Short mmCIF file of C-alpha atoms in Angstrom, two decimals:
data_model
loop_
_atom_site.label_atom_id
_atom_site.label_comp_id
_atom_site.label_asym_id
_atom_site.label_seq_id
_atom_site.Cartn_x
_atom_site.Cartn_y
_atom_site.Cartn_z
CA MET A 229 118.85 293.88 6.00
CA SER A 230 115.50 293.11 5.93
CA THR A 231 114.33 289.88 3.65
CA ALA A 232 110.59 290.13 4.39
CA THR A 233 109.52 292.08 1.26
CA VAL A 234 111.37 289.53 -0.64
CA VAL A 235 110.31 286.19 0.81
CA THR A 236 106.71 286.96 0.94
CA ALA A 237 106.14 287.24 -2.54
CA GLY A 238 105.00 283.76 -3.74
CA PRO A 239 105.57 280.61 -2.40
CA ILE A 240 107.33 280.71 0.58
CA PHE A 241 110.28 277.75 -0.20
CA PRO A 242 110.97 279.54 -3.68
CA ALA A 243 110.94 283.19 -2.15
CA ALA A 244 113.29 281.99 0.58
CA LEU A 245 115.43 280.62 -1.94
CA ARG A 246 115.73 283.98 -3.80
CA ALA A 247 116.46 285.98 -0.90
CA GLU A 248 119.25 283.60 0.16
CA TRP A 249 120.98 284.02 -3.11
CA THR A 250 120.34 287.62 -2.84
CA LYS A 251 122.05 287.78 0.34
CA ILE A 252 125.05 285.93 -0.47
CA ARG A 253 125.56 288.06 -3.22
CA SER A 254 125.37 291.14 -1.63
CA VAL A 255 128.09 290.28 0.86
CA PRO A 256 131.60 290.67 -0.76
CA SER A 257 133.37 287.99 0.96
CA THR A 258 130.65 285.19 0.11
CA ARG A 259 130.43 286.62 -3.64
CA TRP A 260 134.00 286.18 -3.93
CA LEU A 261 135.10 283.05 -1.85
CA PRO A 262 133.78 280.45 -4.49
CA LEU A 263 135.63 282.09 -7.21
CA VAL A 264 139.02 282.19 -4.93
CA THR A 265 138.33 278.34 -4.20
CA VAL A 266 138.62 277.60 -8.07
CA VAL A 267 141.70 279.71 -8.63
CA LEU A 268 143.27 278.25 -5.84
CA ILE A 269 142.35 274.61 -6.50
CA ALA A 270 143.32 274.67 -10.08
CA GLY A 271 146.56 276.85 -9.63
CA ALA A 272 147.96 274.69 -6.97
CA GLY A 273 147.31 271.81 -8.80
CA ALA A 274 148.79 273.33 -12.08
CA LEU A 275 151.88 274.19 -10.30
CA VAL A 276 151.92 270.72 -8.84
CA ASP A 277 151.56 269.04 -12.36
CA ALA A 278 153.94 271.18 -13.86
CA PHE A 279 156.94 270.85 -11.65
CA VAL A 280 156.49 267.70 -9.25
CA ALA A 281 155.00 265.40 -11.48
CA GLU A 282 158.12 263.75 -13.60
CA GLY A 283 160.18 263.91 -9.81
CA GLN A 284 157.34 262.01 -8.33
CA ARG A 285 156.91 259.46 -11.17
CA ARG A 286 160.48 258.42 -10.48
CA GLU A 287 160.49 258.45 -6.91
CA ASP A 288 157.42 256.33 -6.55
CA GLY A 289 158.13 253.85 -9.54
CA ALA A 290 155.34 251.49 -9.80
CA GLU A 291 153.36 253.05 -6.94
CA TYR A 292 153.04 256.18 -8.74
CA ASP A 293 149.43 257.67 -8.48
CA ALA A 294 149.31 260.60 -10.72
CA PHE A 295 145.88 261.30 -9.24
CA THR A 296 147.22 262.39 -5.90
CA LEU A 297 148.96 265.61 -7.83
CA VAL A 298 145.62 265.89 -10.19
CA HIS A 299 143.72 266.90 -7.16
CA TYR A 300 146.55 268.43 -4.72
CA GLY A 301 144.92 271.86 -5.23
CA VAL A 302 142.11 270.73 -3.16
CA ASN A 303 144.16 271.19 -0.15
CA PHE A 304 144.63 274.47 -0.29
CA GLY A 305 141.00 275.37 -2.04
CA GLN A 306 139.32 273.70 0.29
CA MET A 307 139.93 276.19 3.03
CA ALA A 308 138.54 279.12 1.06
CA LEU A 309 135.12 276.55 0.31
CA VAL A 310 135.10 276.27 4.34
CA ALA A 311 134.93 279.93 5.00
CA PHE A 312 132.53 280.40 2.33
CA ALA A 313 130.11 278.05 3.78
CA VAL A 314 130.70 279.61 7.40
CA LEU A 315 130.01 283.34 6.30
CA ALA A 316 127.16 282.54 4.45
CA VAL A 317 125.58 281.19 7.96
CA ALA A 318 127.21 283.16 10.44
CA SER A 319 126.98 286.58 8.88
CA GLU A 320 123.29 286.97 9.70
CA TYR A 321 124.00 286.06 13.55
CA GLY A 322 127.00 288.77 13.69
CA THR A 323 124.90 291.38 12.16
CA GLY A 324 121.88 290.26 13.91
CA THR A 325 119.69 290.35 10.43
CA ILE A 326 118.90 286.48 11.60
CA ARG A 327 115.83 288.06 13.37
CA ALA A 328 114.37 289.71 10.24
CA SER A 329 115.06 286.70 8.20
CA LEU A 330 113.32 284.63 10.58
CA ALA A 331 110.28 286.72 10.78
CA ALA A 332 110.37 286.62 7.21
CA VAL A 333 110.28 282.94 7.25
CA PRO A 334 108.51 281.67 10.28
CA ASP A 335 109.05 278.18 9.59
CA ARG A 336 112.79 277.60 10.75
CA ARG A 337 112.99 274.64 8.75
CA VAL A 338 112.29 276.15 5.62
CA PHE A 339 114.69 278.90 6.69
CA ALA A 340 117.18 276.29 7.10
CA ALA A 341 116.43 274.49 4.03
CA ALA A 342 116.79 277.55 1.84
CA LYS A 343 119.74 278.44 2.89
CA LEU A 344 121.49 275.26 3.12
CA THR A 345 120.37 274.67 -0.68
CA VAL A 346 121.94 277.93 -2.01
CA ILE A 347 124.98 277.18 -0.12
CA THR A 348 125.19 273.47 -1.77
CA ALA A 349 124.23 274.88 -5.06
CA ILE A 350 126.98 277.30 -4.85
CA ALA A 351 129.36 274.87 -3.98
CA LEU A 352 128.48 272.68 -6.41
CA ALA A 353 128.93 274.86 -9.43
CA THR A 354 132.31 275.78 -7.89
CA ALA A 355 133.73 272.04 -7.49
CA ILE A 356 132.44 271.25 -10.87
CA VAL A 357 134.34 273.67 -12.33
CA SER A 358 137.40 273.34 -10.37
CA SER A 359 137.40 269.70 -10.94
CA LEU A 360 137.24 269.56 -14.76
CA ALA A 361 139.82 272.67 -14.76
CA CYS A 362 142.11 270.28 -12.47
CA THR A 363 141.80 267.40 -15.13
CA LEU A 364 142.25 269.23 -18.23
CA LEU A 365 145.24 271.50 -16.71
CA ALA A 366 146.97 267.75 -15.57
CA ARG A 367 146.11 266.49 -19.07
CA LEU A 368 148.06 269.48 -20.94
CA LEU A 369 150.84 269.81 -18.09
CA MET A 370 151.83 266.56 -16.81
CA PRO A 371 153.75 264.02 -18.71
CA ALA A 372 152.26 262.04 -21.54
CA GLY A 373 150.60 258.93 -20.07
CA ASP A 374 150.14 259.78 -16.78
CA ILE A 375 146.06 261.10 -17.38
CA SER A 376 144.18 259.90 -20.16
CA LEU A 377 140.74 261.85 -20.76
CA THR A 378 139.12 258.48 -21.60
CA ALA A 379 139.92 256.68 -18.66
CA ALA A 380 137.19 255.38 -16.05
CA GLU A 381 139.53 256.69 -13.26
CA THR A 382 140.12 259.92 -14.61
CA TRP A 383 136.33 260.98 -14.26
CA ARG A 384 135.68 258.93 -11.05
CA THR A 385 138.73 260.56 -9.06
CA ALA A 386 137.16 264.00 -10.78
CA PHE A 387 133.48 263.35 -9.63
CA GLY A 388 135.14 262.21 -6.50
CA GLN A 389 136.62 265.93 -6.26
CA VAL A 390 133.22 267.40 -6.68
CA ALA A 391 131.61 265.24 -4.27
CA TYR A 392 134.16 265.73 -1.63
CA LEU A 393 134.14 269.69 -2.03
CA VAL A 394 130.11 269.63 -1.87
CA LEU A 395 129.61 267.55 1.38
CA LEU A 396 132.52 269.82 3.03
CA ALA A 397 130.60 272.66 2.28
CA VAL A 398 127.34 270.78 3.75
CA VAL A 399 129.31 269.79 6.78
CA SER A 400 130.74 273.20 7.37
CA ALA A 401 127.29 275.03 6.94
CA GLY A 402 125.70 272.59 9.35
CA ALA A 403 128.33 273.30 12.18
CA THR A 404 128.01 276.79 11.90
CA PHE A 405 124.57 277.18 12.49
CA VAL A 406 125.25 275.08 15.64
CA LEU A 407 128.02 277.19 16.60
CA ARG A 408 126.68 280.36 14.98
CA THR A 409 129.71 282.73 15.36
CA PRO A 410 132.15 282.71 12.35
CA MET A 411 135.21 282.32 15.36
CA ALA A 412 133.84 279.53 16.70
CA ALA A 413 133.40 277.56 13.37
CA MET A 414 136.27 278.32 11.76
CA GLY A 415 138.17 277.51 15.10
CA LEU A 416 136.66 274.05 15.09
CA LEU A 417 136.65 273.38 11.62
CA MET A 418 139.98 274.44 10.08
CA PRO A 419 142.22 272.76 12.95
CA LEU A 420 139.65 269.66 12.29
CA PHE A 421 139.77 269.45 8.83
CA PHE A 422 143.35 270.56 8.10
CA LEU A 423 145.70 269.71 11.22
CA GLY A 424 143.72 267.53 13.35
CA THR A 425 143.19 264.76 11.12
CA ALA A 426 146.80 264.46 9.90
CA ALA A 427 148.05 264.68 13.59
CA LEU A 428 145.61 261.93 14.72
CA THR A 429 146.38 259.36 11.79
CA ALA A 430 149.66 259.38 12.99
CA ILE A 431 149.08 257.98 16.08
CA PRO A 432 148.79 254.11 16.30
CA GLY A 433 145.76 253.04 17.61
CA VAL A 434 143.92 256.48 17.36
CA ARG A 435 144.40 256.33 13.29
CA GLU A 436 141.98 253.27 13.17
CA VAL A 437 139.25 255.61 14.13
CA ALA A 438 140.32 259.03 12.55
CA ARG A 439 140.26 257.67 9.12
CA PHE A 440 136.09 258.06 9.99
CA LEU A 441 136.74 261.65 9.95
CA PRO A 442 135.11 263.54 7.19
CA ASP A 443 138.43 265.36 5.49
CA LYS A 444 140.48 261.77 5.70
CA ALA A 445 137.37 259.44 4.63
CA GLY A 446 136.21 261.96 1.61
CA GLN A 447 139.51 262.64 0.09
CA ARG A 448 140.25 259.04 -0.28
CA ILE A 449 138.05 259.09 -3.59
CA MET A 450 140.72 261.06 -5.33
CA ARG A 451 143.33 258.81 -5.55
CA LEU A 452 143.61 255.51 -6.96
CA ARG A 453 146.06 253.72 -4.42
CA GLU A 454 146.14 253.58 -0.55
CA PHE A 455 149.02 255.37 1.38
CA ASN A 456 148.49 253.32 4.28
CA ALA A 457 146.53 249.94 5.33
CA TYR A 458 144.32 251.43 7.59
CA GLU A 459 142.39 253.71 4.86
CA LEU A 460 138.90 253.23 3.92
CA ASP A 461 137.74 252.24 0.65
CA PRO A 462 137.35 255.07 -1.74
CA TRP A 463 133.03 254.60 -2.12
CA ILE A 464 132.90 253.65 1.27
CA GLY A 465 135.08 256.91 2.32
CA ILE A 466 132.81 259.32 0.39
CA GLY A 467 129.69 257.17 1.86
CA VAL A 468 131.26 258.48 5.75
CA MET A 469 131.72 261.82 4.44
CA ALA A 470 127.63 261.84 3.12
CA LEU A 471 126.59 260.33 7.10
CA TRP A 472 128.76 263.48 8.37
CA GLY A 473 126.92 265.69 6.03
CA ILE A 474 123.54 264.19 6.85
CA ALA A 475 124.55 264.63 10.46
CA ALA A 476 125.25 268.09 10.03
CA VAL A 477 122.20 268.99 8.33
CA ALA A 478 120.04 267.34 10.99
CA ALA A 479 122.10 269.14 13.85
CA ALA A 480 121.40 272.16 12.03
CA THR A 481 117.72 271.48 11.63
CA THR A 482 117.48 270.71 15.24
CA VAL A 483 119.32 273.64 16.80
CA ILE A 484 117.69 276.49 14.72
CA ARG A 485 114.09 275.30 15.76
CA ARG A 486 114.87 274.97 19.10
CA ARG A 487 117.22 277.69 19.94
CA ASP A 488 116.27 281.60 19.89
CA ALA A 489 117.77 283.76 17.33
#
């Protein structure tokens, strides 16, 4: 797919944004994965709210944290969002259209900024919809008193879900710029986010370091209480994940400037 005719019409960055938006909408996988993300997060969360909340309340007693269930669907839907971010970057390398894109946008920093901006904007819209759906469904399905739409903690955890998902997409996209291929990126990110962290946090002496991994740090803001003494404070945790996002963007910008297409 050549984008030269798209990005040269008008100022380069707005034109590059339009080109990236067109490319993402033109590929079925990247077009539908954000919707799949919302369905998985909201659907899995609704099932947990409806069938698990009452039993969990009795089991946990005074330690019961309803928000671990409200946002539980993130554990499933985030896989689709990671896949979206990876494919939005790697598909051009796989098809070879990256050469046409870079010919149309000679300043590679502009190209990377445009692609990351569009990915982030789509991730933001996806995250807002999924977070609102989780919160409202929890209010309808969970036992009375578990969730209040006027409580500050309800909207703090809802904001936390949005922030976490957006940063997850940024980290995934940045890593894919470095790794280039979807197989390499998914091979690193999926075990890291969904298997590696859980395994590492179970090992004494290692878990104190593993708490700084992006998913472990970022997910803390979606809960009210700690499960373990070594967990980070919610706001510190999302700040740590933001640093991972900044590092991923910096790495992506450096690599695309120095490496041949």
